[in-house]
Amino acid sequence: MKLKLNINNKFYNTNIDGDESLLDILRKIGFKSVKKGCDTGVCGVCSVLINGKPTLSCQFLAARAQGAKITTVEGLGKKADKIVDLIVSEGADQCGYCGPSLVLTTYAMKKELKDPTVEKINHYLTGNLCRCSGYEGQLRGIKKYMGVK
Ligand code: FES
Ligand code: FES
C-alpha cells in the first residue's frame, strides 16, 4: 500500500506492506538514528515522537502513521544539542545507541512535565534502556536540563 508520511515536517511517499512497523519504514527511508534493539517493545531505542508523544516505533504499524506528525532526533535540530551537551558533560556518552531515543524522550518530557521531580523524571524515562552507562551520568545531565536538583 502507498503511504505518505510527515517526518520532521517533510513529506515522504513510500510503499509498505500492511504489517510493517514504523521502525522498519523509517530506517528504510533513511532515518538510521531510529535504532532497532529488541523489536519487542522493551528497550525503547526505537522511540520517536508521534504528535509530540514518545512512541515505540517497533510496536507501531506504519500504516497507522498516515496523517501523524513524526519527529526523529534529526527533526529537533539545535534543540537536541542542549540535551546532548548536558549528558556528554556528565561523561555519560558511551556507545550512543540509546542516545537518539533518550534525547527525544527527554525533549518531550520537558514539554509535558509541569512540575518535574526526580521521581517523575525516573518514571517518565522508564523503558529507555541503556546497556552501557548505568544511567547515573545520563540522569545528572537530564536533571540539569529539567531544572531539577
Ligand atoms: S526496538 Fe522497539 S522497544 Fe526495543
Ligand atoms: S550509551 Fe550505549 S546503550 Fe546507552
mmCIF file of C-alpha atoms and ligand atoms in Angstrom:
data_model
loop_
_atom_site.group_PDB
_atom_site.id
_atom_site.type_symbol
_atom_site.label_atom_id
_atom_site.label_comp_id
_atom_site.label_asym_id
_atom_site.label_seq_id
_atom_site.Cartn_x
_atom_site.Cartn_y
_atom_site.Cartn_z
ATOM 1 C CA MET A 1 0.000 0.000 0.000
ATOM 2 C CA LYS A 2 1.032 3.575 -0.589
ATOM 3 C CA LEU A 3 1.775 5.791 2.382
ATOM 4 C CA LYS A 4 2.565 9.458 2.775
ATOM 5 C CA LEU A 5 4.444 10.227 5.974
ATOM 6 C CA ASN A 6 5.160 13.551 7.602
ATOM 7 C CA ILE A 7 8.613 13.138 9.092
ATOM 8 C CA ASN A 8 10.257 16.198 10.623
ATOM 9 C CA ASN A 9 7.835 18.436 8.721
ATOM 10 C CA LYS A 10 8.750 16.975 5.334
ATOM 11 C CA PHE A 11 6.554 14.583 3.365
ATOM 12 C CA TYR A 12 7.782 11.188 2.168
ATOM 13 C CA ASN A 13 5.867 8.894 -0.187
ATOM 14 C CA THR A 14 6.589 5.230 0.270
ATOM 15 C CA ASN A 15 5.189 1.758 -0.344
ATOM 16 C CA ILE A 16 4.682 -0.549 2.598
ATOM 17 C CA ASP A 17 3.310 -3.952 3.457
ATOM 18 C CA GLY A 18 0.342 -3.745 5.797
ATOM 19 C CA ASP A 19 2.186 -5.422 8.649
ATOM 20 C CA GLU A 20 5.396 -3.361 8.507
ATOM 21 C CA SER A 21 6.381 -1.417 11.583
ATOM 22 C CA LEU A 22 7.050 2.282 11.551
ATOM 23 C CA LEU A 23 10.559 1.453 12.769
ATOM 24 C CA ASP A 24 11.361 -0.561 9.660
ATOM 25 C CA ILE A 25 9.884 2.042 7.327
ATOM 26 C CA LEU A 26 11.744 4.927 8.965
ATOM 27 C CA ARG A 27 15.018 3.042 8.656
ATOM 28 C CA LYS A 28 14.244 2.122 5.025
ATOM 29 C CA ILE A 29 13.619 5.776 4.208
ATOM 30 C CA GLY A 30 16.996 6.570 5.757
ATOM 31 C CA PHE A 31 16.352 7.638 9.332
ATOM 32 C CA LYS A 32 19.030 5.406 10.812
ATOM 33 C CA SER A 33 19.021 7.412 14.053
ATOM 34 C CA VAL A 34 15.930 5.351 14.896
ATOM 35 C CA LYS A 35 17.560 2.247 16.307
ATOM 36 C CA LYS A 36 16.416 -1.345 16.303
ATOM 37 C CA GLY A 37 17.078 -3.129 19.556
ATOM 38 C CA CYS A 38 14.723 -5.740 20.939
ATOM 39 C CA ASP A 39 11.963 -5.215 18.335
ATOM 40 C CA THR A 40 9.511 -6.335 21.024
ATOM 41 C CA GLY A 41 8.641 -3.119 22.870
ATOM 42 C CA VAL A 42 11.083 -3.486 25.746
ATOM 43 C CA CYS A 43 14.267 -1.465 25.173
ATOM 44 C CA GLY A 44 12.985 1.907 23.981
ATOM 45 C CA VAL A 45 15.758 2.624 21.468
ATOM 46 C CA CYS A 46 13.253 2.808 18.596
ATOM 47 C CA SER A 47 11.313 5.690 20.192
ATOM 48 C CA VAL A 48 10.175 8.575 18.013
ATOM 49 C CA LEU A 49 7.681 11.319 18.742
ATOM 50 C CA ILE A 50 4.247 10.896 17.206
ATOM 51 C CA ASN A 51 2.299 14.103 17.538
ATOM 52 C CA GLY A 52 4.772 15.042 20.270
ATOM 53 C CA LYS A 53 4.432 11.865 22.346
ATOM 54 C CA PRO A 54 7.239 9.331 22.753
ATOM 55 C CA THR A 55 6.171 6.178 20.914
ATOM 56 C CA LEU A 56 7.836 2.819 20.349
ATOM 57 C CA SER A 57 8.083 2.685 16.577
ATOM 58 C CA CYS A 58 8.715 -1.085 16.600
ATOM 59 C CA GLN A 59 5.238 -1.534 18.062
ATOM 60 C CA PHE A 60 3.501 0.970 15.807
ATOM 61 C CA LEU A 61 2.197 -0.106 12.415
ATOM 62 C CA ALA A 62 3.498 2.191 9.707
ATOM 63 C CA ALA A 63 0.019 2.296 8.164
ATOM 64 C CA ARG A 64 -1.290 3.989 11.330
ATOM 65 C CA ALA A 65 1.205 6.834 10.940
ATOM 66 C CA GLN A 66 -0.529 8.351 7.923
ATOM 67 C CA GLY A 67 -1.571 11.891 8.868
ATOM 68 C CA ALA A 68 0.535 11.942 12.039
ATOM 69 C CA LYS A 69 3.460 14.210 12.728
ATOM 70 C CA ILE A 70 6.542 12.060 13.239
ATOM 71 C CA THR A 71 9.669 13.521 14.803
ATOM 72 C CA THR A 72 13.057 11.828 14.861
ATOM 73 C CA VAL A 73 16.094 13.287 16.574
ATOM 74 C CA GLU A 74 17.137 14.932 13.295
ATOM 75 C CA GLY A 75 13.950 16.973 13.493
ATOM 76 C CA LEU A 76 14.923 18.535 16.810
ATOM 77 C CA GLY A 77 17.959 20.210 15.251
ATOM 78 C CA LYS A 78 19.615 22.576 17.694
ATOM 79 C CA LYS A 79 17.039 21.767 20.375
ATOM 80 C CA ALA A 80 18.743 18.384 20.702
ATOM 81 C CA ASP A 81 22.184 19.941 21.175
ATOM 82 C CA LYS A 82 21.484 21.293 24.643
ATOM 83 C CA ILE A 83 20.329 17.887 25.899
ATOM 84 C CA VAL A 84 23.249 16.092 24.275
ATOM 85 C CA ASP A 85 25.773 18.603 25.655
ATOM 86 C CA LEU A 86 24.447 18.205 29.205
ATOM 87 C CA ILE A 87 24.549 14.407 29.009
ATOM 88 C CA VAL A 88 28.030 14.421 27.467
ATOM 89 C CA SER A 89 29.297 16.877 30.085
ATOM 90 C CA GLU A 90 28.386 14.296 32.721
ATOM 91 C CA GLY A 91 30.528 11.687 30.951
ATOM 92 C CA ALA A 92 27.546 9.539 30.068
ATOM 93 C CA ASP A 93 28.143 9.171 26.330
ATOM 94 C CA GLN A 94 29.368 5.679 25.593
ATOM 95 C CA CYS A 95 28.265 3.701 22.541
ATOM 96 C CA GLY A 96 25.452 6.175 21.920
ATOM 97 C CA TYR A 97 22.960 3.563 20.752
ATOM 98 C CA CYS A 98 20.308 4.742 23.206
ATOM 99 C CA GLY A 99 21.092 8.424 22.617
ATOM 100 C CA PRO A 100 18.587 9.487 19.933
ATOM 101 C CA SER A 101 15.596 7.952 21.710
ATOM 102 C CA LEU A 102 16.704 9.285 25.090
ATOM 103 C CA VAL A 103 17.095 12.804 23.692
ATOM 104 C CA LEU A 104 13.664 12.676 22.034
ATOM 105 C CA THR A 105 12.025 11.356 25.210
ATOM 106 C CA THR A 106 13.754 13.986 27.353
ATOM 107 C CA TYR A 107 12.626 16.735 24.989
ATOM 108 C CA ALA A 108 9.008 15.523 25.176
ATOM 109 C CA MET A 109 9.246 15.189 28.960
ATOM 110 C CA LYS A 110 10.324 18.814 29.355
ATOM 111 C CA LYS A 111 7.248 19.913 27.427
ATOM 112 C CA GLU A 112 4.910 17.600 29.315
ATOM 113 C CA LEU A 113 6.001 17.721 32.975
ATOM 114 C CA LYS A 114 4.859 20.960 34.519
ATOM 115 C CA ASP A 115 6.400 20.343 37.922
ATOM 116 C CA PRO A 116 9.261 17.884 37.404
ATOM 117 C CA THR A 117 10.815 15.961 40.274
ATOM 118 C CA VAL A 118 13.438 13.213 40.280
ATOM 119 C CA GLU A 119 10.671 10.651 40.824
ATOM 120 C CA LYS A 120 8.615 11.973 37.909
ATOM 121 C CA ILE A 121 11.687 12.025 35.659
ATOM 122 C CA ASN A 122 12.599 8.452 36.569
ATOM 123 C CA HIS A 123 9.038 7.369 35.930
ATOM 124 C CA TYR A 124 8.872 9.149 32.570
ATOM 125 C CA LEU A 125 12.137 7.585 31.426
ATOM 126 C CA THR A 126 11.107 4.052 32.386
ATOM 127 C CA GLY A 127 11.584 1.814 29.384
ATOM 128 C CA ASN A 128 14.590 3.690 27.994
ATOM 129 C CA LEU A 129 17.252 1.056 28.487
ATOM 130 C CA CYS A 130 20.967 1.729 28.208
ATOM 131 C CA ARG A 131 23.337 -1.209 28.026
ATOM 132 C CA CYS A 132 26.453 0.871 28.791
ATOM 133 C CA SER A 133 26.106 3.770 31.143
ATOM 134 C CA GLY A 134 24.449 2.724 34.394
ATOM 135 C CA TYR A 135 22.106 5.728 33.968
ATOM 136 C CA GLU A 136 23.583 7.961 36.684
ATOM 137 C CA GLY A 137 25.527 10.250 34.358
ATOM 138 C CA GLN A 138 22.638 10.485 31.937
ATOM 139 C CA LEU A 139 20.292 11.295 34.764
ATOM 140 C CA ARG A 140 22.562 14.074 36.084
ATOM 141 C CA GLY A 141 22.552 15.714 32.658
ATOM 142 C CA ILE A 142 18.814 15.273 32.248
ATOM 143 C CA LYS A 143 18.090 16.710 35.695
ATOM 144 C CA LYS A 144 20.076 19.810 34.744
ATOM 145 C CA TYR A 145 18.046 20.127 31.545
ATOM 146 C CA MET A 146 14.836 19.769 33.528
ATOM 147 C CA GLY A 147 15.975 22.284 36.167
ATOM 148 C CA VAL A 148 15.768 19.694 38.952
ATOM 149 C CA LYS A 149 18.421 19.310 41.674
HETATM 150 S S1 FES B 1 13.313 -1.870 19.395
HETATM 151 FE FE1 FES B 1 11.407 -1.033 19.988
HETATM 152 S S2 FES B 1 11.338 -1.238 22.129
HETATM 153 FE FE2 FES B 1 13.208 -2.227 21.569
HETATM 154 S S1 FES B 2 25.332 4.532 25.799
HETATM 155 FE FE1 FES B 2 25.355 2.521 24.943
HETATM 156 S S2 FES B 2 23.294 1.874 25.038
HETATM 157 FE FE2 FES B 2 23.311 3.718 26.136
#
